[in-house]
mmCIF file of C-alpha atoms in Angstrom:
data_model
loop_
_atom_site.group_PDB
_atom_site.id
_atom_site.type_symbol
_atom_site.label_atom_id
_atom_site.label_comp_id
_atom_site.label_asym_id
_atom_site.label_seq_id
_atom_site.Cartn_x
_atom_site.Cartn_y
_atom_site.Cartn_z
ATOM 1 C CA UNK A 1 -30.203 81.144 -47.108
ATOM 2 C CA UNK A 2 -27.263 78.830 -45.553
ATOM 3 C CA UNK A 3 -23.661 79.464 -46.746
ATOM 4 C CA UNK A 4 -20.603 78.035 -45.451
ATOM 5 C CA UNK A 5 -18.039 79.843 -43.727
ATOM 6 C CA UNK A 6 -15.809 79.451 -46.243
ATOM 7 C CA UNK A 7 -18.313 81.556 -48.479
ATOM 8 C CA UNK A 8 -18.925 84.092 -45.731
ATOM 9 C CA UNK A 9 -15.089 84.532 -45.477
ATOM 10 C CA UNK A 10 -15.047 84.958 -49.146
ATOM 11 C CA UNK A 11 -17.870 87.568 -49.287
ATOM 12 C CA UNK A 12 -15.677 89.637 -46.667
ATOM 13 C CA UNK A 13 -12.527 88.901 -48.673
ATOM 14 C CA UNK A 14 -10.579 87.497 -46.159
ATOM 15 C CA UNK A 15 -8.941 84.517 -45.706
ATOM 16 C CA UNK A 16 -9.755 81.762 -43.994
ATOM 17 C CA UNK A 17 -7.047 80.444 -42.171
ATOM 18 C CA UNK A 18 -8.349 77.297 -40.509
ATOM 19 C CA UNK A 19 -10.664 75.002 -42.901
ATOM 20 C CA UNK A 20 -14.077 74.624 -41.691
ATOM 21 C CA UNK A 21 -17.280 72.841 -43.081
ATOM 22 C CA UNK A 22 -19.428 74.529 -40.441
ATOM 23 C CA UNK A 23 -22.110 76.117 -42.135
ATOM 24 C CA UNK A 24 -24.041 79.355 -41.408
ATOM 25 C CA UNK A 25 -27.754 79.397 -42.146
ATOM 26 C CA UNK A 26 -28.682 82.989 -39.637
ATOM 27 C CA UNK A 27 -27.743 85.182 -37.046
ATOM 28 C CA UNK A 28 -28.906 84.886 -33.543
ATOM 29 C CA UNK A 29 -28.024 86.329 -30.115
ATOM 30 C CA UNK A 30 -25.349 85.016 -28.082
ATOM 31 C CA UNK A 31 -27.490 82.775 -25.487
ATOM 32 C CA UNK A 32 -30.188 81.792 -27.823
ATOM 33 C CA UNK A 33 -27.543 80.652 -31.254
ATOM 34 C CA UNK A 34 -27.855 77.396 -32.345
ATOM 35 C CA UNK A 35 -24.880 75.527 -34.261
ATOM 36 C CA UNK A 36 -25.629 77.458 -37.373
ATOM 37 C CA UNK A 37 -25.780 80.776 -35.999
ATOM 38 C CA UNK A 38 -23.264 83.932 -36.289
ATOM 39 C CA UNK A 39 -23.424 86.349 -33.533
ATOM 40 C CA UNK A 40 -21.303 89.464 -32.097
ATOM 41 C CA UNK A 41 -19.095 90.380 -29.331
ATOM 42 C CA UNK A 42 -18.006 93.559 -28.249
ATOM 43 C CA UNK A 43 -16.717 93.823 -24.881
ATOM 44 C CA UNK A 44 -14.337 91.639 -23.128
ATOM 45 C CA UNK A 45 -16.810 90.978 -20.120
ATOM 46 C CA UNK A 46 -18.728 89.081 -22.769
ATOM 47 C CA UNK A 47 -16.227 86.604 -22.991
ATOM 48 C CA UNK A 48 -17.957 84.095 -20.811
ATOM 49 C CA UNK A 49 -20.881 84.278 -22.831
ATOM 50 C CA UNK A 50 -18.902 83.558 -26.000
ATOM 51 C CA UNK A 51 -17.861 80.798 -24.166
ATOM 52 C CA UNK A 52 -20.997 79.127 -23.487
ATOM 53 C CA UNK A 53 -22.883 80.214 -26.888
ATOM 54 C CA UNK A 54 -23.324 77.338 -29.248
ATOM 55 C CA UNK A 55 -23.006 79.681 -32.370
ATOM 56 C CA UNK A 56 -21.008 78.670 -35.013
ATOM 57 C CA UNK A 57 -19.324 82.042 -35.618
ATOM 58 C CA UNK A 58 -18.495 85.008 -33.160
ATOM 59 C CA UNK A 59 -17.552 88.845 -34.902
ATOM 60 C CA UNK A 60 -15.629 90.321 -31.937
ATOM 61 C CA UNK A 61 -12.913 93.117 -31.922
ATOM 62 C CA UNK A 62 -9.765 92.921 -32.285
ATOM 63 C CA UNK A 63 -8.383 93.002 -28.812
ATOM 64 C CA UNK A 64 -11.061 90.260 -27.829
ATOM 65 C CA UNK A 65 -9.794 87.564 -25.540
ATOM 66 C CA UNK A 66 -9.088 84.469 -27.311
ATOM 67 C CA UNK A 67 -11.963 82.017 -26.060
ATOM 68 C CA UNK A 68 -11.076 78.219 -25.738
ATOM 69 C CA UNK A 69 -12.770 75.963 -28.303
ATOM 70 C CA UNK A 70 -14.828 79.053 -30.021
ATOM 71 C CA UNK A 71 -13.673 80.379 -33.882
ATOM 72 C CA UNK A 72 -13.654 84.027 -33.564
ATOM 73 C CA UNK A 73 -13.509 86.330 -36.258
ATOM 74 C CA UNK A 74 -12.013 90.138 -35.273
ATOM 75 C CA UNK A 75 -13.235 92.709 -36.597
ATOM 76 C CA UNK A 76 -12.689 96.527 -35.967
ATOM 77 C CA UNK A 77 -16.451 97.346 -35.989
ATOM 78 C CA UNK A 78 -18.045 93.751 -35.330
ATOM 79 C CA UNK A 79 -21.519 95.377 -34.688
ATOM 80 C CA UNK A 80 -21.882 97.197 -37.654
ATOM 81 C CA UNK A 81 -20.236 93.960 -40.062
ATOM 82 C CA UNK A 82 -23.110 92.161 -37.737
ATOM 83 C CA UNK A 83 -25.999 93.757 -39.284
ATOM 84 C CA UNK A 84 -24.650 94.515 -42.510
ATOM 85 C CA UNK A 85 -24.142 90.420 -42.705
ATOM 86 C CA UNK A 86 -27.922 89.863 -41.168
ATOM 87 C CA UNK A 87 -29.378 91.836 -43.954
ATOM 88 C CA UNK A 88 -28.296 88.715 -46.305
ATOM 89 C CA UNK A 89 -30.396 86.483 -43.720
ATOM 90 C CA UNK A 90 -33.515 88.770 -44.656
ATOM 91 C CA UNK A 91 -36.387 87.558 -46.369
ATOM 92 C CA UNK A 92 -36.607 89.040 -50.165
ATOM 93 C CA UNK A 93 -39.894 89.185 -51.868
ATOM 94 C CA UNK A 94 -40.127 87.898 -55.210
ATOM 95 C CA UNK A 95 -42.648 89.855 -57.250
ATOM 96 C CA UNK A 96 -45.446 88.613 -57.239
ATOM 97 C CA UNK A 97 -47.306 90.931 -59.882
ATOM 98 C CA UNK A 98 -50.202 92.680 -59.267
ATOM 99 C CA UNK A 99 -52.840 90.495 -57.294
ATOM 100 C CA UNK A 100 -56.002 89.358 -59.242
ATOM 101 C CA UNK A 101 -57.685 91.155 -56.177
ATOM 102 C CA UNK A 102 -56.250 94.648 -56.426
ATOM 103 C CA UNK A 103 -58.229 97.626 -58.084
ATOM 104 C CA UNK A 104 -55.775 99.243 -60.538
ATOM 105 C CA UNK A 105 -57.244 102.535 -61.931
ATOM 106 C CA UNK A 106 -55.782 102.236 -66.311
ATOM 107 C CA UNK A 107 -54.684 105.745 -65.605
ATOM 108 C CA UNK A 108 -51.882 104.353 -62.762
ATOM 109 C CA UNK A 109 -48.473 103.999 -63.850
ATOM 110 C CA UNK A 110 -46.668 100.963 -62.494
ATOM 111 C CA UNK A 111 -42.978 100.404 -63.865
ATOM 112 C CA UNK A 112 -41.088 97.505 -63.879
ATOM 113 C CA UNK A 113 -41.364 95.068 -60.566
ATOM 114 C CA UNK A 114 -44.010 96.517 -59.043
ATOM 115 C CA UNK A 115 -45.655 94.197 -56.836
ATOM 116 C CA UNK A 116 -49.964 94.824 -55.954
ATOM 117 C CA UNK A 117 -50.957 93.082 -52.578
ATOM 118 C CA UNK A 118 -54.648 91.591 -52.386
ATOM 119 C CA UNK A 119 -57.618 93.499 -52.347
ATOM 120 C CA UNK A 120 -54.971 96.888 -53.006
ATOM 121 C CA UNK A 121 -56.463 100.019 -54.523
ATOM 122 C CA UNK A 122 -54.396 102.466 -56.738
ATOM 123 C CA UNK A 123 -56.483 105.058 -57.948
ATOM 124 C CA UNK A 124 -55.995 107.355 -60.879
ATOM 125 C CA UNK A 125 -52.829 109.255 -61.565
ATOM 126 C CA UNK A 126 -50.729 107.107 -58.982
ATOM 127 C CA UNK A 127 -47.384 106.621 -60.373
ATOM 128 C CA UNK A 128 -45.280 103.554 -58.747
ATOM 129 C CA UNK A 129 -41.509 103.805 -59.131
ATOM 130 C CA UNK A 130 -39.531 100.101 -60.143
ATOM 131 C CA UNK A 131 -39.320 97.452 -57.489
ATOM 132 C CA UNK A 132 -41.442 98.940 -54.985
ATOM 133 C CA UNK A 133 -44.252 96.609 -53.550
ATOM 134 C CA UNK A 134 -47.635 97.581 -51.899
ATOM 135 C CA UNK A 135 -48.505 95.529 -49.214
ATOM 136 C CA UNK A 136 -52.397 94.121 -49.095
ATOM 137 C CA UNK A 137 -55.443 96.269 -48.272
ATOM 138 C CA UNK A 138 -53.335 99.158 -48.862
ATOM 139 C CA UNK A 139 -55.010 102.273 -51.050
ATOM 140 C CA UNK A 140 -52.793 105.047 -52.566
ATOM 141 C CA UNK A 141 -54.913 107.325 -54.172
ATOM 142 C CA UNK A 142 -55.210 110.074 -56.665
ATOM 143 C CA UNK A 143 -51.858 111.648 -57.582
ATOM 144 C CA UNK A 144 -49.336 110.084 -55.073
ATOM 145 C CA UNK A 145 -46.521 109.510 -56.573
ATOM 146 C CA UNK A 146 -43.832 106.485 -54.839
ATOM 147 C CA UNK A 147 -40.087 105.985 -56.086
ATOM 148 C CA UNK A 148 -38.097 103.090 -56.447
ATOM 149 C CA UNK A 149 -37.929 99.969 -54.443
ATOM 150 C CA UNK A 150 -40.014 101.288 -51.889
ATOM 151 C CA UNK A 151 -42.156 99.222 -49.729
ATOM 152 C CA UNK A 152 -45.862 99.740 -48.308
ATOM 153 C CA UNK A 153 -47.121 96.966 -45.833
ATOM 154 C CA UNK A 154 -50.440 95.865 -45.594
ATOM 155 C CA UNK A 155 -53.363 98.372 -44.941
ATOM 156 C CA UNK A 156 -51.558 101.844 -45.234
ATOM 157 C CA UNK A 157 -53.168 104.739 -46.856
ATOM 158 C CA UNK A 158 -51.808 107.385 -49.052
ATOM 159 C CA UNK A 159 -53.631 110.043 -49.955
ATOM 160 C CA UNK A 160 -54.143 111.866 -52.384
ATOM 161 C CA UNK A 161 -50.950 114.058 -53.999
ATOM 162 C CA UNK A 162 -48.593 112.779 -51.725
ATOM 163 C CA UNK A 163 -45.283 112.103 -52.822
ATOM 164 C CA UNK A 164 -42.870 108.972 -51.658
ATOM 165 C CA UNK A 165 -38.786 109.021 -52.473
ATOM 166 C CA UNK A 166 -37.169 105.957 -53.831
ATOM 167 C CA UNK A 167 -35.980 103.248 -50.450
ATOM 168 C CA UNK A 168 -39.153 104.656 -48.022
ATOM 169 C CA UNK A 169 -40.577 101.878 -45.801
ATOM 170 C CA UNK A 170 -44.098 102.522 -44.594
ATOM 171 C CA UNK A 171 -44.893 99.558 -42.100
ATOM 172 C CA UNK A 172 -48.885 98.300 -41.786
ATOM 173 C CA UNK A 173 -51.277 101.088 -40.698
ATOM 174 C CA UNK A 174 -49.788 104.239 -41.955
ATOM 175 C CA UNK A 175 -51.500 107.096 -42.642
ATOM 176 C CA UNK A 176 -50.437 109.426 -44.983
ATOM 177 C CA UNK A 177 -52.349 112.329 -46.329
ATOM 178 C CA UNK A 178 -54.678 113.233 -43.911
ATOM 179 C CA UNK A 179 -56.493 116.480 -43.644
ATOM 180 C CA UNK A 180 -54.736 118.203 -40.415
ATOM 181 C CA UNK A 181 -56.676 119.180 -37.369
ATOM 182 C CA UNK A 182 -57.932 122.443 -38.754
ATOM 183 C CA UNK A 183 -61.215 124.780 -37.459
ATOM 184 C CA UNK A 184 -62.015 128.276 -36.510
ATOM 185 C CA UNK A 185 -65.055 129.293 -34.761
ATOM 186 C CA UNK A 186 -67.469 131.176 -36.243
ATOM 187 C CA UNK A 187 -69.903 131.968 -33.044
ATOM 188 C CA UNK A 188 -71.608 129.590 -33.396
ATOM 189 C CA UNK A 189 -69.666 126.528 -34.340
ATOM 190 C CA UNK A 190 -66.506 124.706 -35.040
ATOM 191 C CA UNK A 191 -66.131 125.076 -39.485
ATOM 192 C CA UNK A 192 -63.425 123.100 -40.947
ATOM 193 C CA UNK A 193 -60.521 125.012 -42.748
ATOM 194 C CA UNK A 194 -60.022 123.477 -46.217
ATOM 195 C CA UNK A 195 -56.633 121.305 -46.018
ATOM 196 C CA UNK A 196 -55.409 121.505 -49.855
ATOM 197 C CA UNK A 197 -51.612 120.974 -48.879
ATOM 198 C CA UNK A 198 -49.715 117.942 -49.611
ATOM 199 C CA UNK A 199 -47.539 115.717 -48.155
ATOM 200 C CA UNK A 200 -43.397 115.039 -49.494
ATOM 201 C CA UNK A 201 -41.703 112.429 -47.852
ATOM 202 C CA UNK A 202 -38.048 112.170 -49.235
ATOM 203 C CA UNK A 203 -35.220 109.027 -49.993
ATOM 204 C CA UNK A 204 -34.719 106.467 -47.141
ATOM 205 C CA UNK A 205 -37.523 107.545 -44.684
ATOM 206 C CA UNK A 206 -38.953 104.616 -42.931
ATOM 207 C CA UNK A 207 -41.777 105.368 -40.731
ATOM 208 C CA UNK A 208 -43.686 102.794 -38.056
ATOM 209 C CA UNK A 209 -46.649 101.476 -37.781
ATOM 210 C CA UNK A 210 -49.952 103.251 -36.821
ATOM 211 C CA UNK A 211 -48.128 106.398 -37.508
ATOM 212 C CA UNK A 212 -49.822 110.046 -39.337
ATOM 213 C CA UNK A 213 -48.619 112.451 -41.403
ATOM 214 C CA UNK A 214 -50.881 114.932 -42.162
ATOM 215 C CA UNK A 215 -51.242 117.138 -45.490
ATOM 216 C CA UNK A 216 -50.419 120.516 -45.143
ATOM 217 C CA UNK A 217 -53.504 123.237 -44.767
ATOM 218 C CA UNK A 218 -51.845 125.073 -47.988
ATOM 219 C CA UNK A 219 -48.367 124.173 -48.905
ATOM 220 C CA UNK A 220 -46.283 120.844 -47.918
ATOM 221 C CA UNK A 221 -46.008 119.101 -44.582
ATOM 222 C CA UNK A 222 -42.620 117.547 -45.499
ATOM 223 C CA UNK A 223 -40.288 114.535 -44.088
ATOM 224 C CA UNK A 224 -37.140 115.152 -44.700
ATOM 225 C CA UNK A 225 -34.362 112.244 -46.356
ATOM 226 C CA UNK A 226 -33.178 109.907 -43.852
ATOM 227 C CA UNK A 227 -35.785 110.519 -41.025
ATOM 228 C CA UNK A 228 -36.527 107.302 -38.802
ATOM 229 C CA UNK A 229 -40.314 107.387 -37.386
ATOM 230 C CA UNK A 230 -41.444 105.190 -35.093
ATOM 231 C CA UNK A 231 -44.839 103.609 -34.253
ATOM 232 C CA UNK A 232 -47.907 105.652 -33.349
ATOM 233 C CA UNK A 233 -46.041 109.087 -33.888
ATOM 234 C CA UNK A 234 -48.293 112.471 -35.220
ATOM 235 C CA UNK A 235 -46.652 114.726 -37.505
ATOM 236 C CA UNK A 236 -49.765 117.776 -37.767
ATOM 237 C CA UNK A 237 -50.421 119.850 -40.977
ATOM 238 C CA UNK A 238 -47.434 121.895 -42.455
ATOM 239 C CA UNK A 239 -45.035 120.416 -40.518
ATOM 240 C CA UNK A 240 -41.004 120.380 -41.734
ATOM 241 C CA UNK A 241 -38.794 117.747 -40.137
ATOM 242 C CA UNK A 242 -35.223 118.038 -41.451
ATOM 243 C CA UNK A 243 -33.247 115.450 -42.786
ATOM 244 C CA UNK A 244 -32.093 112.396 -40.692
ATOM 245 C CA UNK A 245 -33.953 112.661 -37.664
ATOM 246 C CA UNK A 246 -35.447 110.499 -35.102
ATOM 247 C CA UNK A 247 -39.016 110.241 -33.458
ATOM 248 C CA UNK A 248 -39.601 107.894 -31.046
ATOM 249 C CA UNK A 249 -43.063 105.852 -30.585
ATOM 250 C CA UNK A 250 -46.107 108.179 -28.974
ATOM 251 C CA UNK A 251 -44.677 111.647 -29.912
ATOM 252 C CA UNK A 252 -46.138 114.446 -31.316
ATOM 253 C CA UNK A 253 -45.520 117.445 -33.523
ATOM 254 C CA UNK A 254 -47.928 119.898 -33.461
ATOM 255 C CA UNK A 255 -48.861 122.416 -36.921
ATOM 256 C CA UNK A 256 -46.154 124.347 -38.784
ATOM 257 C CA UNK A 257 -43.190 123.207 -36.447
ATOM 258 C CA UNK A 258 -40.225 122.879 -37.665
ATOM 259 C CA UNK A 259 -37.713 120.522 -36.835
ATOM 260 C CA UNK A 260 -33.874 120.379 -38.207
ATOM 261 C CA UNK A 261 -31.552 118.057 -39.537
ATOM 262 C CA UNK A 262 -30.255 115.296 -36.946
ATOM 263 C CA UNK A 263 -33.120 116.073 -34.391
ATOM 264 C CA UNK A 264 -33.791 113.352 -31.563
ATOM 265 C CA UNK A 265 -37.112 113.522 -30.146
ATOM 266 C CA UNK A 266 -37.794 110.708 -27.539
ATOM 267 C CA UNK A 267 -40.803 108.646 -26.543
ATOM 268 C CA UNK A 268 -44.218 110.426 -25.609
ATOM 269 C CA UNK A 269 -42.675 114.257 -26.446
ATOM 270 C CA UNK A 270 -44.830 116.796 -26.908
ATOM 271 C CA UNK A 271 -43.851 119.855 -29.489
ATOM 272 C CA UNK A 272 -46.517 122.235 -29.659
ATOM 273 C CA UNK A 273 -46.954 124.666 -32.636
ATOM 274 C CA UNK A 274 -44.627 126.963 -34.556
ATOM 275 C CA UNK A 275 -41.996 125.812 -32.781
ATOM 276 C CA UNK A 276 -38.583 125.497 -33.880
ATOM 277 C CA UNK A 277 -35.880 123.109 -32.782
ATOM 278 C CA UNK A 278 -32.707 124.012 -34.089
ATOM 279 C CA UNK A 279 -30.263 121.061 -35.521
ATOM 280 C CA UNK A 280 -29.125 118.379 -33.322
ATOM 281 C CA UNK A 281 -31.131 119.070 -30.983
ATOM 282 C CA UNK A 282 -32.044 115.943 -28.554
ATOM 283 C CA UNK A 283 -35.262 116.277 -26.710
ATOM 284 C CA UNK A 284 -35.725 113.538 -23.364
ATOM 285 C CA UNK A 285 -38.844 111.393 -23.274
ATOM 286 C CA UNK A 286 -42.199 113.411 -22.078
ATOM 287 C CA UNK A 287 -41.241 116.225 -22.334
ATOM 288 C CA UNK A 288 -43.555 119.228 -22.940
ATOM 289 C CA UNK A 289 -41.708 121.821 -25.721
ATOM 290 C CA UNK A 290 -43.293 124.718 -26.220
ATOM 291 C CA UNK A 291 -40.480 127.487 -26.767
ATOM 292 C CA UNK A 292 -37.836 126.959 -29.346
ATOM 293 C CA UNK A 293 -35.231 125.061 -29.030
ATOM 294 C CA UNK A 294 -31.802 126.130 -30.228
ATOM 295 C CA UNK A 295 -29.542 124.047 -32.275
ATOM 296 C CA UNK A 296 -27.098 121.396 -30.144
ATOM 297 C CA UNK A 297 -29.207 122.003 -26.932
ATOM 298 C CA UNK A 298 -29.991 118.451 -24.677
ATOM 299 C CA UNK A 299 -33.689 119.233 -23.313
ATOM 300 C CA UNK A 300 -36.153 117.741 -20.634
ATOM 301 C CA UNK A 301 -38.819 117.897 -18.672
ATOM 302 C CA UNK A 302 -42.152 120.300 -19.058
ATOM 303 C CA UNK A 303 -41.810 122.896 -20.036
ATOM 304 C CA UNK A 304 -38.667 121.686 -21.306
ATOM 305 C CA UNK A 305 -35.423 123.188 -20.292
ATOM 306 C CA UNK A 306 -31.571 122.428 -20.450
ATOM 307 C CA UNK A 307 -31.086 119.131 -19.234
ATOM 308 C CA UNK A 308 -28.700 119.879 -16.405
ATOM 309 C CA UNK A 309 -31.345 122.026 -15.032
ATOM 310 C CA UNK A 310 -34.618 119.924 -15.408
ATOM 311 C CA UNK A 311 -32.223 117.202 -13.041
ATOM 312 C CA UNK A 312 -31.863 119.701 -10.552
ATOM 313 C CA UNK A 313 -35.030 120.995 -10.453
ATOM 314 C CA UNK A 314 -36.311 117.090 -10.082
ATOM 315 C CA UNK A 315 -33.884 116.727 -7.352
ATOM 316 C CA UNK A 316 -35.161 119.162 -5.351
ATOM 317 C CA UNK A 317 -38.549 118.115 -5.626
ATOM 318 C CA UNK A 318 -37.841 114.495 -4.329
ATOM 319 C CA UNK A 319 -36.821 116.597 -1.128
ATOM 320 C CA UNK A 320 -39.903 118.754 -1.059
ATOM 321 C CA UNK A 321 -41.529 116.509 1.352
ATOM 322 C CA UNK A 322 -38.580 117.127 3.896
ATOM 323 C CA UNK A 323 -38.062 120.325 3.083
ATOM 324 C CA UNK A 324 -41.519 121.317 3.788
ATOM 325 C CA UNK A 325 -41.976 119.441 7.107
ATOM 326 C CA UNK A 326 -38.407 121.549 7.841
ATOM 327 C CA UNK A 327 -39.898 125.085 7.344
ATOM 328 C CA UNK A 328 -42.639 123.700 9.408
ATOM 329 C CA UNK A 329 -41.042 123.400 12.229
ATOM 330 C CA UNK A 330 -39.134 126.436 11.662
ATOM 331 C CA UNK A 331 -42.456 128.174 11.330
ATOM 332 C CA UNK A 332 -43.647 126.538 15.154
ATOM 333 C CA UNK A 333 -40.589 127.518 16.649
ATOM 334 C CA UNK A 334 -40.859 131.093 15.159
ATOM 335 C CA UNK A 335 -44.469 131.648 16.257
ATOM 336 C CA UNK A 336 -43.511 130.164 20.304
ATOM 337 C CA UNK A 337 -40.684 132.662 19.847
ATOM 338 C CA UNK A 338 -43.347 135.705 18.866
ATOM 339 C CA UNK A 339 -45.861 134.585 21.325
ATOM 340 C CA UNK A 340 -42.768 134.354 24.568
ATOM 341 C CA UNK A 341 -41.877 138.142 22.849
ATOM 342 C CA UNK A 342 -45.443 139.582 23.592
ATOM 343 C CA UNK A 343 -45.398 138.305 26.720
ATOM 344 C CA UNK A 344 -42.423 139.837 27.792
ATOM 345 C CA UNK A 345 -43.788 142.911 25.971
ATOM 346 C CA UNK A 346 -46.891 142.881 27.972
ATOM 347 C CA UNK A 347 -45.222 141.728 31.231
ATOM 348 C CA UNK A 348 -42.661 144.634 30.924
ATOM 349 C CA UNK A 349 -45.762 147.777 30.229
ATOM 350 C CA UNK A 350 -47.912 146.299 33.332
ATOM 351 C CA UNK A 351 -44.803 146.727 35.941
ATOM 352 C CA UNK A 352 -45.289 150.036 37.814
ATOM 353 C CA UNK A 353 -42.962 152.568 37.735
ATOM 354 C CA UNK A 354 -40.990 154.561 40.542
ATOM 355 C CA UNK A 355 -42.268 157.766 41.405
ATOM 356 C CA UNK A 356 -40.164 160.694 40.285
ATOM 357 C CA UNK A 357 -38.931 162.105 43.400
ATOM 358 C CA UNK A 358 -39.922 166.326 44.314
ATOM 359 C CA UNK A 359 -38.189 169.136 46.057
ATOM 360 C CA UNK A 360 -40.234 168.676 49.565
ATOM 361 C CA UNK A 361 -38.954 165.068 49.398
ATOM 362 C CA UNK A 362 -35.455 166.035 49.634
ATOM 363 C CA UNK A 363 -33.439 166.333 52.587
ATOM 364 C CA UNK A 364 -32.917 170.279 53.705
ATOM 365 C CA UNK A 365 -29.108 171.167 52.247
ATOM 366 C CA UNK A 366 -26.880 171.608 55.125
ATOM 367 C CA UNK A 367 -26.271 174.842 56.711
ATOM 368 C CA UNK A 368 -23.252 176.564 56.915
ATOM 369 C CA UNK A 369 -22.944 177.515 60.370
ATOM 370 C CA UNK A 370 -20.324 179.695 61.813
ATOM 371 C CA UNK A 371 -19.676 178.454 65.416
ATOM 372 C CA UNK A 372 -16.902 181.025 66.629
ATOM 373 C CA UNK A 373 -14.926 181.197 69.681
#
């Protein structure tokens, strides 16, 4: 798409106050734009970069320096107006029908706008909401059920009863439907525990790629509206993350956790089972969580504990080294300091002592002697 910035300005409703017949065709950052390119500004020390950007447009705020040369729009939020503007620039699918490839079982019901990648198979019972497109290789099978305008890249599987909202974006390689990782030893051997749940993922959840969601053992491993997932994340059996939250690439939720509404979890965290993290809660990358967490609380480390702590803690291991070589020489000075004690011990029972003096040892008393005249 290219549009002038006369149209642009017209989209925004606002009014152009210098003519232009610059035109803008995408949206770029500010050292790689080319002449046709919008791009953002937020902070004055960018203003050098502004300068020297080729783009054709610049969204900054409204106390921006002016900038020599450079036509500025300003903006109160020019980030946000950024990427609302780039999602015109995005490429939209055209439906393309259902593929001569695909394997569509005559009890699937596709409404209107469905797109069917190559070599796709919907199996029986699958129910595909309007607009929604399934990306190739991709198999949804008995049961699921996927809203409206939702879209499946290439070579995801969904499995059987699981349930898609309307807006959910499942990039290439998801997994969805899964039995979860459930045994019990009998004496002898490992025997798998029947997993008959499902899974319910709600409105506007977009997950990444390589990414599982189990099915529940019994019940519903569930993804709350609103939840961002990101690549090669586990969500076990029966799990229940709340609505809006994030999950960062290479974390893991472990069976029947629970997690609340606006939870961050960051990269490579572990949350072991039936564990609860309370809303809000924001959990630092690698960290090991296996106590509750309560709503609000900022966690790290592992085991993770409050923030604050967990830096102090990892402070005072960076001086462990010194510290130890300290007490180390403490130690050698207190055992020369033991050893010159028994020393002096020992020197002080050899020494003889004095003799107690007697009665023939003493000097006669004088005598009282009456000399007369």
């Amino acid at each position: 798409m290219t549009l002038s910035i006369q149209d642009l300005y017209d989209r925004l409703h606002l009014v152009l106050a210098v003519p232009s017949d610059a035109r803008i065709s995408g949206v770029n950052t500010l050292d790689q734009a080319g002449s046709q390119d919008l791009c953002f500004a937020e902070d004055a020390s960018q203003a050098d970069a502004v300068a020297s950007s080729s783009a054709a447009l610049v969204l900054v705020g409204e106390a921006f320096p002016e900038v020599v040369g450079k036509r500025l729009l300003r903006v109160a939020e020019p980030r946000n107006l950024f990427f609302d503007i780039a999602a015109w620039f995005a490429p939209v699918s055209t439906s393309g029908g259902i593929h001569p490839s695909a394997s569509v079982h005559p009890d699937a019901r596709l409404d209107a706008d469905v797109e069917i990648g190559a070599c796709v198979v919907v199996d029986a019972d699958t129910r595909i909401g309007s607009g929604s497109r399934i990306g190739p290789g991709s198999y949804l099978g008995t049961g699921v059920q996927i809203g409206k305008d939702c879209v499946i890249g290439a070579n995801v599987s969904i499995l059987r009863d699981s349930t898609l909202g309307d807006r959910c974006i499942l990039h290439p390689g998801v997994r969805v439907g899964g039995d979860g990782f459930g045994f019990r030893w009998d004496g002898t051997a490992h025997r798998k525990v029947p997993q008959l749940g499902r899974v319910v993922i709600e409105d506007d959840v977009e997950i990444g790629c390589n990414s599982c969601v189990d099915r529940a053992t019994l019940g519903i491993t569930r993804i709350g509206r609103g939840t961002k997932i990101d690549n090669l994340v586990q969500v076990a059996h029966n799990v229940s993350i709340g609505p809006h939250s994030i999950l960062v690439s290479q974390s893991g939720v472990a069976g029947s956790s629970k997690l609340g509404q606006g939870v961050v979890v960051a990269g490579q965290v572990a949350i072991s089972d039936h564990v609860t993290v309370g809303d809000g809660a924001r959990i630092g990358g690698q960290a090991g969580v296996i106590k509750d967490v309560p709503a609000g609380a900022a966690v790290f480390g592992t085991p993770a504990r409050p923030v604050k702590q967990a830096l102090r803690e990892s402070a005072a291991l960076v001086r462990l080294p010194a510290l130890l070589k300290q007490v180390e020489r403490q130690q050698q000075t207190i055992d020369r300091l033991e050893c010159r004690l028994a020393e002096l011990e020992r020197a002080s029972s050899s020494t003889p002592s004095r003799p107690a003096s007697s009665a023939s040892t003493l000097p006669p008393d004088p005598v009282s002697r009456d000399d007369g005249d």
